[in-house]
CSV table of C-alpha atoms and ligand atoms in Angstrom, one decimal:
chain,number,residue,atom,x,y,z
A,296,UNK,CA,102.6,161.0,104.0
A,297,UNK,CA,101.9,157.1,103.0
A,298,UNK,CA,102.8,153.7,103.0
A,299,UNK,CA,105.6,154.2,100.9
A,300,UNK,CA,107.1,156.9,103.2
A,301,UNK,CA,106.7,155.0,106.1
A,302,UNK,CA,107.9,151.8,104.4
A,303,UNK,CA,111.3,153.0,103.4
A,304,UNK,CA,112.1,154.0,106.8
A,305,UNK,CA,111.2,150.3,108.0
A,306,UNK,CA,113.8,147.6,107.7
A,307,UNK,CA,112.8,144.9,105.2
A,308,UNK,CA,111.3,142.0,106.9
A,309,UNK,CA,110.7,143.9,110.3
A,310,UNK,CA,108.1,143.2,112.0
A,311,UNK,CA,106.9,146.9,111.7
A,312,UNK,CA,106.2,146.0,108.0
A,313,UNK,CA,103.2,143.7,108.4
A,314,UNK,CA,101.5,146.2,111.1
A,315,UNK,CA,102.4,149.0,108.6
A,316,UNK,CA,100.2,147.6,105.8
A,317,UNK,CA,97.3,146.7,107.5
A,318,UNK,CA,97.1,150.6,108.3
A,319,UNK,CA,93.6,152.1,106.5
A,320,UNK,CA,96.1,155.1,105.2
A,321,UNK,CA,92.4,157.0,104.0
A,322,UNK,CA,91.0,156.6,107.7
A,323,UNK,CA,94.1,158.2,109.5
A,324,UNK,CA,93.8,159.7,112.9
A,325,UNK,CA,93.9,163.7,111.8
A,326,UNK,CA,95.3,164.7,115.8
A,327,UNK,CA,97.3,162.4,117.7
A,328,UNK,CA,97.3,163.4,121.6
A,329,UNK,CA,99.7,161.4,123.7
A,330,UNK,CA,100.0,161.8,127.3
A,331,UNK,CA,103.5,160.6,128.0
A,332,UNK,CA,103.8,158.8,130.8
A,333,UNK,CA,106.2,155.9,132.9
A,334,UNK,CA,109.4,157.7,132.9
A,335,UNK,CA,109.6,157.1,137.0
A,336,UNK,CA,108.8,154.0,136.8
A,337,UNK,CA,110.9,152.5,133.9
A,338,UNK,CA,113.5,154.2,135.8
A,339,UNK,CA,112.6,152.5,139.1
A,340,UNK,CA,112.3,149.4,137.7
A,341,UNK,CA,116.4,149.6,136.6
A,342,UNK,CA,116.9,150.6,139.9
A,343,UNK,CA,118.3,154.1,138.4
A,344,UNK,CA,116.9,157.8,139.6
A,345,UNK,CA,114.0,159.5,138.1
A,346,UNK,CA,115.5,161.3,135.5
A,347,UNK,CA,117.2,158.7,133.7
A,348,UNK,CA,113.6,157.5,133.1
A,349,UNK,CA,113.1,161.1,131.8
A,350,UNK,CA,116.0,160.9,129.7
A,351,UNK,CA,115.3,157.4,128.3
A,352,UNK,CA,111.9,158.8,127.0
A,353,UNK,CA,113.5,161.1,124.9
A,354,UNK,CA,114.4,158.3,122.4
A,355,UNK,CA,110.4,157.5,122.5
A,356,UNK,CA,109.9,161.2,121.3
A,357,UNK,CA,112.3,160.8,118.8
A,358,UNK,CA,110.8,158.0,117.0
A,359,UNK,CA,107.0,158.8,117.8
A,360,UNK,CA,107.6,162.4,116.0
A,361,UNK,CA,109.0,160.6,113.0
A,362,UNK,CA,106.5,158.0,112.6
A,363,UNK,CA,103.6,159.8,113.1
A,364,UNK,CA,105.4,162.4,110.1
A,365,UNK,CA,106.0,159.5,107.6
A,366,UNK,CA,102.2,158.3,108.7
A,367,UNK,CA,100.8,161.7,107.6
A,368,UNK,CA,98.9,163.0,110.7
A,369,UNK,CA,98.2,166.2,110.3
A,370,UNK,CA,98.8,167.1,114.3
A,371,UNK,CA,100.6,165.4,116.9
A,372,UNK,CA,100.7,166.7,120.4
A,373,UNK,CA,102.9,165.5,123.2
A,374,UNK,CA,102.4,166.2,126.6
A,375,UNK,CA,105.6,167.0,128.0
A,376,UNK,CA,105.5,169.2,131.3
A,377,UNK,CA,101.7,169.8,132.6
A,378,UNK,CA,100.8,173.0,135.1
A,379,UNK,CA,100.6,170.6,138.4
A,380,UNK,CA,104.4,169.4,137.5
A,381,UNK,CA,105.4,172.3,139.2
A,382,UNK,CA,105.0,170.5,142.3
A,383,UNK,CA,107.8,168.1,141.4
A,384,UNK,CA,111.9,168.8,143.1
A,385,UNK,CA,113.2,171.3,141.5
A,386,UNK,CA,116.0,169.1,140.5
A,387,UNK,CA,113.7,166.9,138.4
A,388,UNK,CA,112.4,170.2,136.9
A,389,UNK,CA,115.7,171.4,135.9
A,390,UNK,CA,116.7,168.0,134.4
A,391,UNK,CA,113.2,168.4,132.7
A,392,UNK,CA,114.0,172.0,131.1
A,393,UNK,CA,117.8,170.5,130.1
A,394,UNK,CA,116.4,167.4,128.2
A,395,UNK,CA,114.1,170.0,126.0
A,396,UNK,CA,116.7,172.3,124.8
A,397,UNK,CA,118.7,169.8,123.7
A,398,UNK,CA,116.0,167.7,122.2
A,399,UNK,CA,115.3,170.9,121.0
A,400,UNK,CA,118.7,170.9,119.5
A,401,UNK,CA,119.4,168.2,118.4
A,402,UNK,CA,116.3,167.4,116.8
A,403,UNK,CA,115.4,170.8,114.9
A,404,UNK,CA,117.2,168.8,112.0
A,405,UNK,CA,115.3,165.9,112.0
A,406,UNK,CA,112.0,168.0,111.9
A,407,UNK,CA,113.1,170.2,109.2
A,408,UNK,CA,113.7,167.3,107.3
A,409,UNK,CA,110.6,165.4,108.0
A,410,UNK,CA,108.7,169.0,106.9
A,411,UNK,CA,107.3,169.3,110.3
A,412,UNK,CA,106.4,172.8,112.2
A,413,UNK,CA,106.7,173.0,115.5
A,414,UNK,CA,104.4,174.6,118.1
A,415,UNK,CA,103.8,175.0,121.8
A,416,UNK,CA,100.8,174.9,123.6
A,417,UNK,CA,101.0,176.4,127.4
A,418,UNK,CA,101.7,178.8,129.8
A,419,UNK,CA,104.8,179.5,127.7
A,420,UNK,CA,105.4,183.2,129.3
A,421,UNK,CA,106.1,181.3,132.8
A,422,UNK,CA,109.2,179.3,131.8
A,423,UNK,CA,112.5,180.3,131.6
A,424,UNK,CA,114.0,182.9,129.3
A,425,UNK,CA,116.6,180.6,127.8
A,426,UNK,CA,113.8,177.5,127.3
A,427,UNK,CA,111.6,180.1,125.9
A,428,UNK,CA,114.3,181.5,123.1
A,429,UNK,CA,115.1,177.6,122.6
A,430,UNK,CA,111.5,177.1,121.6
A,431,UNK,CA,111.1,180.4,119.5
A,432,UNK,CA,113.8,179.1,117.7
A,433,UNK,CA,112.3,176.0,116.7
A,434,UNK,CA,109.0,177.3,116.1
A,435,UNK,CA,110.4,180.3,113.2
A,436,UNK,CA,112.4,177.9,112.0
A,437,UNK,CA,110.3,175.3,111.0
A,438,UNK,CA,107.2,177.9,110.7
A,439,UNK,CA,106.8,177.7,106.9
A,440,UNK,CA,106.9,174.1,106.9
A,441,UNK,CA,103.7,172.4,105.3
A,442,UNK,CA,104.0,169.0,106.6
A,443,UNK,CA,102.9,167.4,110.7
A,444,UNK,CA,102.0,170.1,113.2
A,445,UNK,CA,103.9,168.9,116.3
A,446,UNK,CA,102.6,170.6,119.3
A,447,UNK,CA,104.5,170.1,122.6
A,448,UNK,CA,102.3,170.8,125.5
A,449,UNK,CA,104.5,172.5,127.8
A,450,UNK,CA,103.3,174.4,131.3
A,451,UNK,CA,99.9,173.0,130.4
A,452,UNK,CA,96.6,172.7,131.9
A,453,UNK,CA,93.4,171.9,130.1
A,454,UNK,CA,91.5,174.7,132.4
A,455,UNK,CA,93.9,176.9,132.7
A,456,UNK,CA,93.9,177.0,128.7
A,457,UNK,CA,90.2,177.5,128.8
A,458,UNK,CA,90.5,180.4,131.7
A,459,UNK,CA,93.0,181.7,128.9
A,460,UNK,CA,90.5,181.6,126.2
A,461,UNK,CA,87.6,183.1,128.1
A,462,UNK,CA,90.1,185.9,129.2
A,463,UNK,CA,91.0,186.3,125.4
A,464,UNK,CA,87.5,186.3,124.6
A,465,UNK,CA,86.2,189.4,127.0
A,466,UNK,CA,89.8,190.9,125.8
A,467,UNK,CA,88.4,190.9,122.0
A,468,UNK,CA,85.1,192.4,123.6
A,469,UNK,CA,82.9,189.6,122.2
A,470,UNK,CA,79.3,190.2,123.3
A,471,UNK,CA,77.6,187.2,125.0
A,472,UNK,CA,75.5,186.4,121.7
A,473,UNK,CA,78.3,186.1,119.7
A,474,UNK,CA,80.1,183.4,121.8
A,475,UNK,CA,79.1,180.0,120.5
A,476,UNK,CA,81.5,176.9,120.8
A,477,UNK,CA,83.5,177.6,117.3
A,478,UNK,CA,83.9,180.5,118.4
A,479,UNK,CA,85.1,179.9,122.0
A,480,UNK,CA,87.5,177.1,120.5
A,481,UNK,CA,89.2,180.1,118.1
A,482,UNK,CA,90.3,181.5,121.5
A,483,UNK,CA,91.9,178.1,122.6
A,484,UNK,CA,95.7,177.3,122.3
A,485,UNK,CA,94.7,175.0,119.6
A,486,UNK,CA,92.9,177.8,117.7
A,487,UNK,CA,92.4,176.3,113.9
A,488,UNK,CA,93.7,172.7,114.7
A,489,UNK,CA,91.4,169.4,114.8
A,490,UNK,CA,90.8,168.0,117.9
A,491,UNK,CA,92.1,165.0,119.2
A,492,UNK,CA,90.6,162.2,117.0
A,493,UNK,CA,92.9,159.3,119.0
A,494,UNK,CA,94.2,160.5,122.7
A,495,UNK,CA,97.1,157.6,123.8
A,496,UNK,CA,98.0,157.4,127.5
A,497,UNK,CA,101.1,154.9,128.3
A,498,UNK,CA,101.8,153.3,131.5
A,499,UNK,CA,98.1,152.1,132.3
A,500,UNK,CA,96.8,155.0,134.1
A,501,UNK,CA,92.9,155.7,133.0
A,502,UNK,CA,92.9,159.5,133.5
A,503,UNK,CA,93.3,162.7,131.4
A,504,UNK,CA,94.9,164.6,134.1
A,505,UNK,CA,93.9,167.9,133.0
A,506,UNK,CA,95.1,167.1,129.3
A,507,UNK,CA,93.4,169.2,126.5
A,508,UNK,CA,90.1,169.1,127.9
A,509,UNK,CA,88.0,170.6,125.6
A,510,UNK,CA,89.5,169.5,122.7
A,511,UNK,CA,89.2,165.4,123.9
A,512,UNK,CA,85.2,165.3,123.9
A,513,UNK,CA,84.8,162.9,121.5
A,514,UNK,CA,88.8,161.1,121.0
A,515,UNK,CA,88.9,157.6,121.2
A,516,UNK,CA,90.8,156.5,124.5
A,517,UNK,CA,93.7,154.2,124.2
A,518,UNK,CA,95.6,153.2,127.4
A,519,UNK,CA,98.5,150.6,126.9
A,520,UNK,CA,100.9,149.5,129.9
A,521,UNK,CA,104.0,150.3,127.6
A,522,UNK,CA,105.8,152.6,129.6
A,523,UNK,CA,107.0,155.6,127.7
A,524,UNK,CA,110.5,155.2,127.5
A,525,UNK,CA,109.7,152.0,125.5
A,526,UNK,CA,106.9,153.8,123.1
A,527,UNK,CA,108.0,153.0,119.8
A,528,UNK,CA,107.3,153.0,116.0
A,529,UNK,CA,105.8,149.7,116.7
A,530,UNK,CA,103.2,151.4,119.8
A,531,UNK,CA,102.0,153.9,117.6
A,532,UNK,CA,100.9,151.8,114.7
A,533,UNK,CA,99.4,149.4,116.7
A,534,UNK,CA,97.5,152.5,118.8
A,535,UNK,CA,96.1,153.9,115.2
A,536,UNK,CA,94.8,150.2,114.3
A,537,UNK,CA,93.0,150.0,117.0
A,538,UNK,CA,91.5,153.3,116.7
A,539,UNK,CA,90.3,152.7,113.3
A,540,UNK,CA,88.5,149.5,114.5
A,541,UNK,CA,86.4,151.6,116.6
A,542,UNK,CA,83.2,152.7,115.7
A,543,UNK,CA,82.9,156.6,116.5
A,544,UNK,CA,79.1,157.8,116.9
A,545,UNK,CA,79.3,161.0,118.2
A,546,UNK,CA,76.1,160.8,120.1
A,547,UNK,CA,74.0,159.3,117.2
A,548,UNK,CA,73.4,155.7,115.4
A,549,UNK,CA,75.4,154.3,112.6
A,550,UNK,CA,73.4,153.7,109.5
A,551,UNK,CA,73.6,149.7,110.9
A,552,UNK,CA,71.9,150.2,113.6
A,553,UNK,CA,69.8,152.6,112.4
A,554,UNK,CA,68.5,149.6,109.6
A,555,UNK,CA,68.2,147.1,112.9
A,556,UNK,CA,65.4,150.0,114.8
A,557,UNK,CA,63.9,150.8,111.4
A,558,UNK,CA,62.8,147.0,111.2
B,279,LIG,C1,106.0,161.3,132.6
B,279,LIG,O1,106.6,160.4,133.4
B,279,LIG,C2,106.8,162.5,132.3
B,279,LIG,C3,106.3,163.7,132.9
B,279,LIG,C4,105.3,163.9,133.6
B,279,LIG,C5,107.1,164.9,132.6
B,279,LIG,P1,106.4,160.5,135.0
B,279,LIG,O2,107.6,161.2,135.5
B,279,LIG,O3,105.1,161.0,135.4
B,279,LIG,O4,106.6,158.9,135.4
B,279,LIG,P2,105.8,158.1,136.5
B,279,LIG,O5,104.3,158.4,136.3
B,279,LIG,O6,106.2,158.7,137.8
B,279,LIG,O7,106.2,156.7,136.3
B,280,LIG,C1,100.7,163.8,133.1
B,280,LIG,O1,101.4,162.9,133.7
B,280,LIG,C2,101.5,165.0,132.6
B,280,LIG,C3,102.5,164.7,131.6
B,280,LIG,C4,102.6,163.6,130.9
B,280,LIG,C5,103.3,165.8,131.2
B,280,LIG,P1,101.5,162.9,135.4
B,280,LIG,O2,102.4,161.8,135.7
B,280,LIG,O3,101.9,164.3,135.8
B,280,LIG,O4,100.0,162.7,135.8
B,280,LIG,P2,99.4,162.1,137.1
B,280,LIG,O5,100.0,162.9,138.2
B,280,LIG,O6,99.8,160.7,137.2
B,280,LIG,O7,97.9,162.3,137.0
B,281,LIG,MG1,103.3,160.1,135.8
């Protein structure tokens, strides 16, 4: 969207406002990957169990998915439940599951409004009937909506996905000459979406943990030690101004220092 649209949702005077304007709204992020992470320990550091942190961070989703609408990114995707969480207690799994239906529920609103379609990117056929109704749901509801794509990554795995496309690909019987990496990328989850211009991990860890793997080759990395349960507005704009203060060279020279070697 714009300034405007992300102006009228910020409170005169707050300090959002200032961080708001210095935003480059012509250099935008396109895709916005966030790996969410911190729940256990902003829960740990109150003392409380596990999934309250879990349940906190629901409040972070809430206002990420509406800032990064009224910002105009074109994709956001949240990593909510990755392949290797299956190793968690099953108890923390369930609670996991619950929270997403009724985010699910109580958010389709919110989307609809913000013109937002909803999409999930994962194993989706391994989770439970009633989650997976929950998110057909959301995703025919909001499917003719022209506004954010807001994938959730849910059963996930950055190989698994690209096992998934390779299978996909011998499926369509594509001969080996025709496979180049457009092509191969066609067959991903993400089939037709950007890549990851800006991939944001909270909580200070410096890995990807099998996060879109493919799709990150060339995103700027931005790790703050927010945990995610306190991601805010306030995170994400400060996340996309550093991004646009870095210079991307995808392999090559800028024109600068091209003039510096031409000398
Ligand atoms: C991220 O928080 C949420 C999920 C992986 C679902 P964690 O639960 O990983 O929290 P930490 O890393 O233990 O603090
Ligand atoms: C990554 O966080 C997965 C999600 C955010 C869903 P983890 O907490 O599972 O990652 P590791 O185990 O620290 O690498
Ligand atoms: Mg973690």
């Amino acid at each position: 969207m714009s300034l405007e649209q992300l102006l009228a949702w910020i409170p005169a005077g707050h300090p959002d406002e200032a961080l708001a304007r210095r935003i480059d709204f012509a250099r935008l992020p396109a895709h916005v990957a966030i790996i969410m992470d911190g729940n256990g320990r902003w829960a740990a550091q109150r003392h409380l169990p596990r999934v309250e942190g879990h349940r906190a961070g629901i409040d972070a989703v809430r206002d990420t998915v509406e800032t990064g609408a009224r910002l105009g990114l074109d994709v956001l995707t949240l990593y909510a439940f990755s392949v290797e969480n299956w190793k968690r207690p099953a108890s923390e799994i369930n609670t996991l599951m619950l929270l997403l239906k009724r985010y699910l529920r109580s958010e389709l609103n919110t989307l609809l409004t913000n013109n937002i379609r909803f999409r999930v990117i994962g194993r989706v056929e391994d989770l439970a009937p009633d989650i997976q109704d929950e998110l057909n749901t959301a995703i025919e509801r909001t499917a003719q909506k022209s506004g954010m794509l807001f994938n959730v990554a849910l059963n996930y795995g950055g190989r698994a996905e690209i096992v998934d496309a390779a299978r996909r690909a011998i499926e369509a019987g594509l001969r080996p000459e025709e496979l180049d990496e457009e092509r191969f990328a066609s067959f991903l989850y993400t089939a037709g979406q950007p890549d990851p211009d800006l991939l944001i991990r909270t909580s200070g860890e410096m890995r990807v943990s099998n996060y879109l793997l493919w799709q990150i080759a060339y995103a700027e990395i931005y790790v703050t030690e927010t945990l995610w349960p306190d991601f805010r507005r306030r995170h994400l704009l400060e996340a996309v101004l550093a991004y646009q203060k870095r210079e991307r060279r995808y392999g090559g020279i800028t024109p600068a220092r091209a003039a510096i070697g031409a000398q």
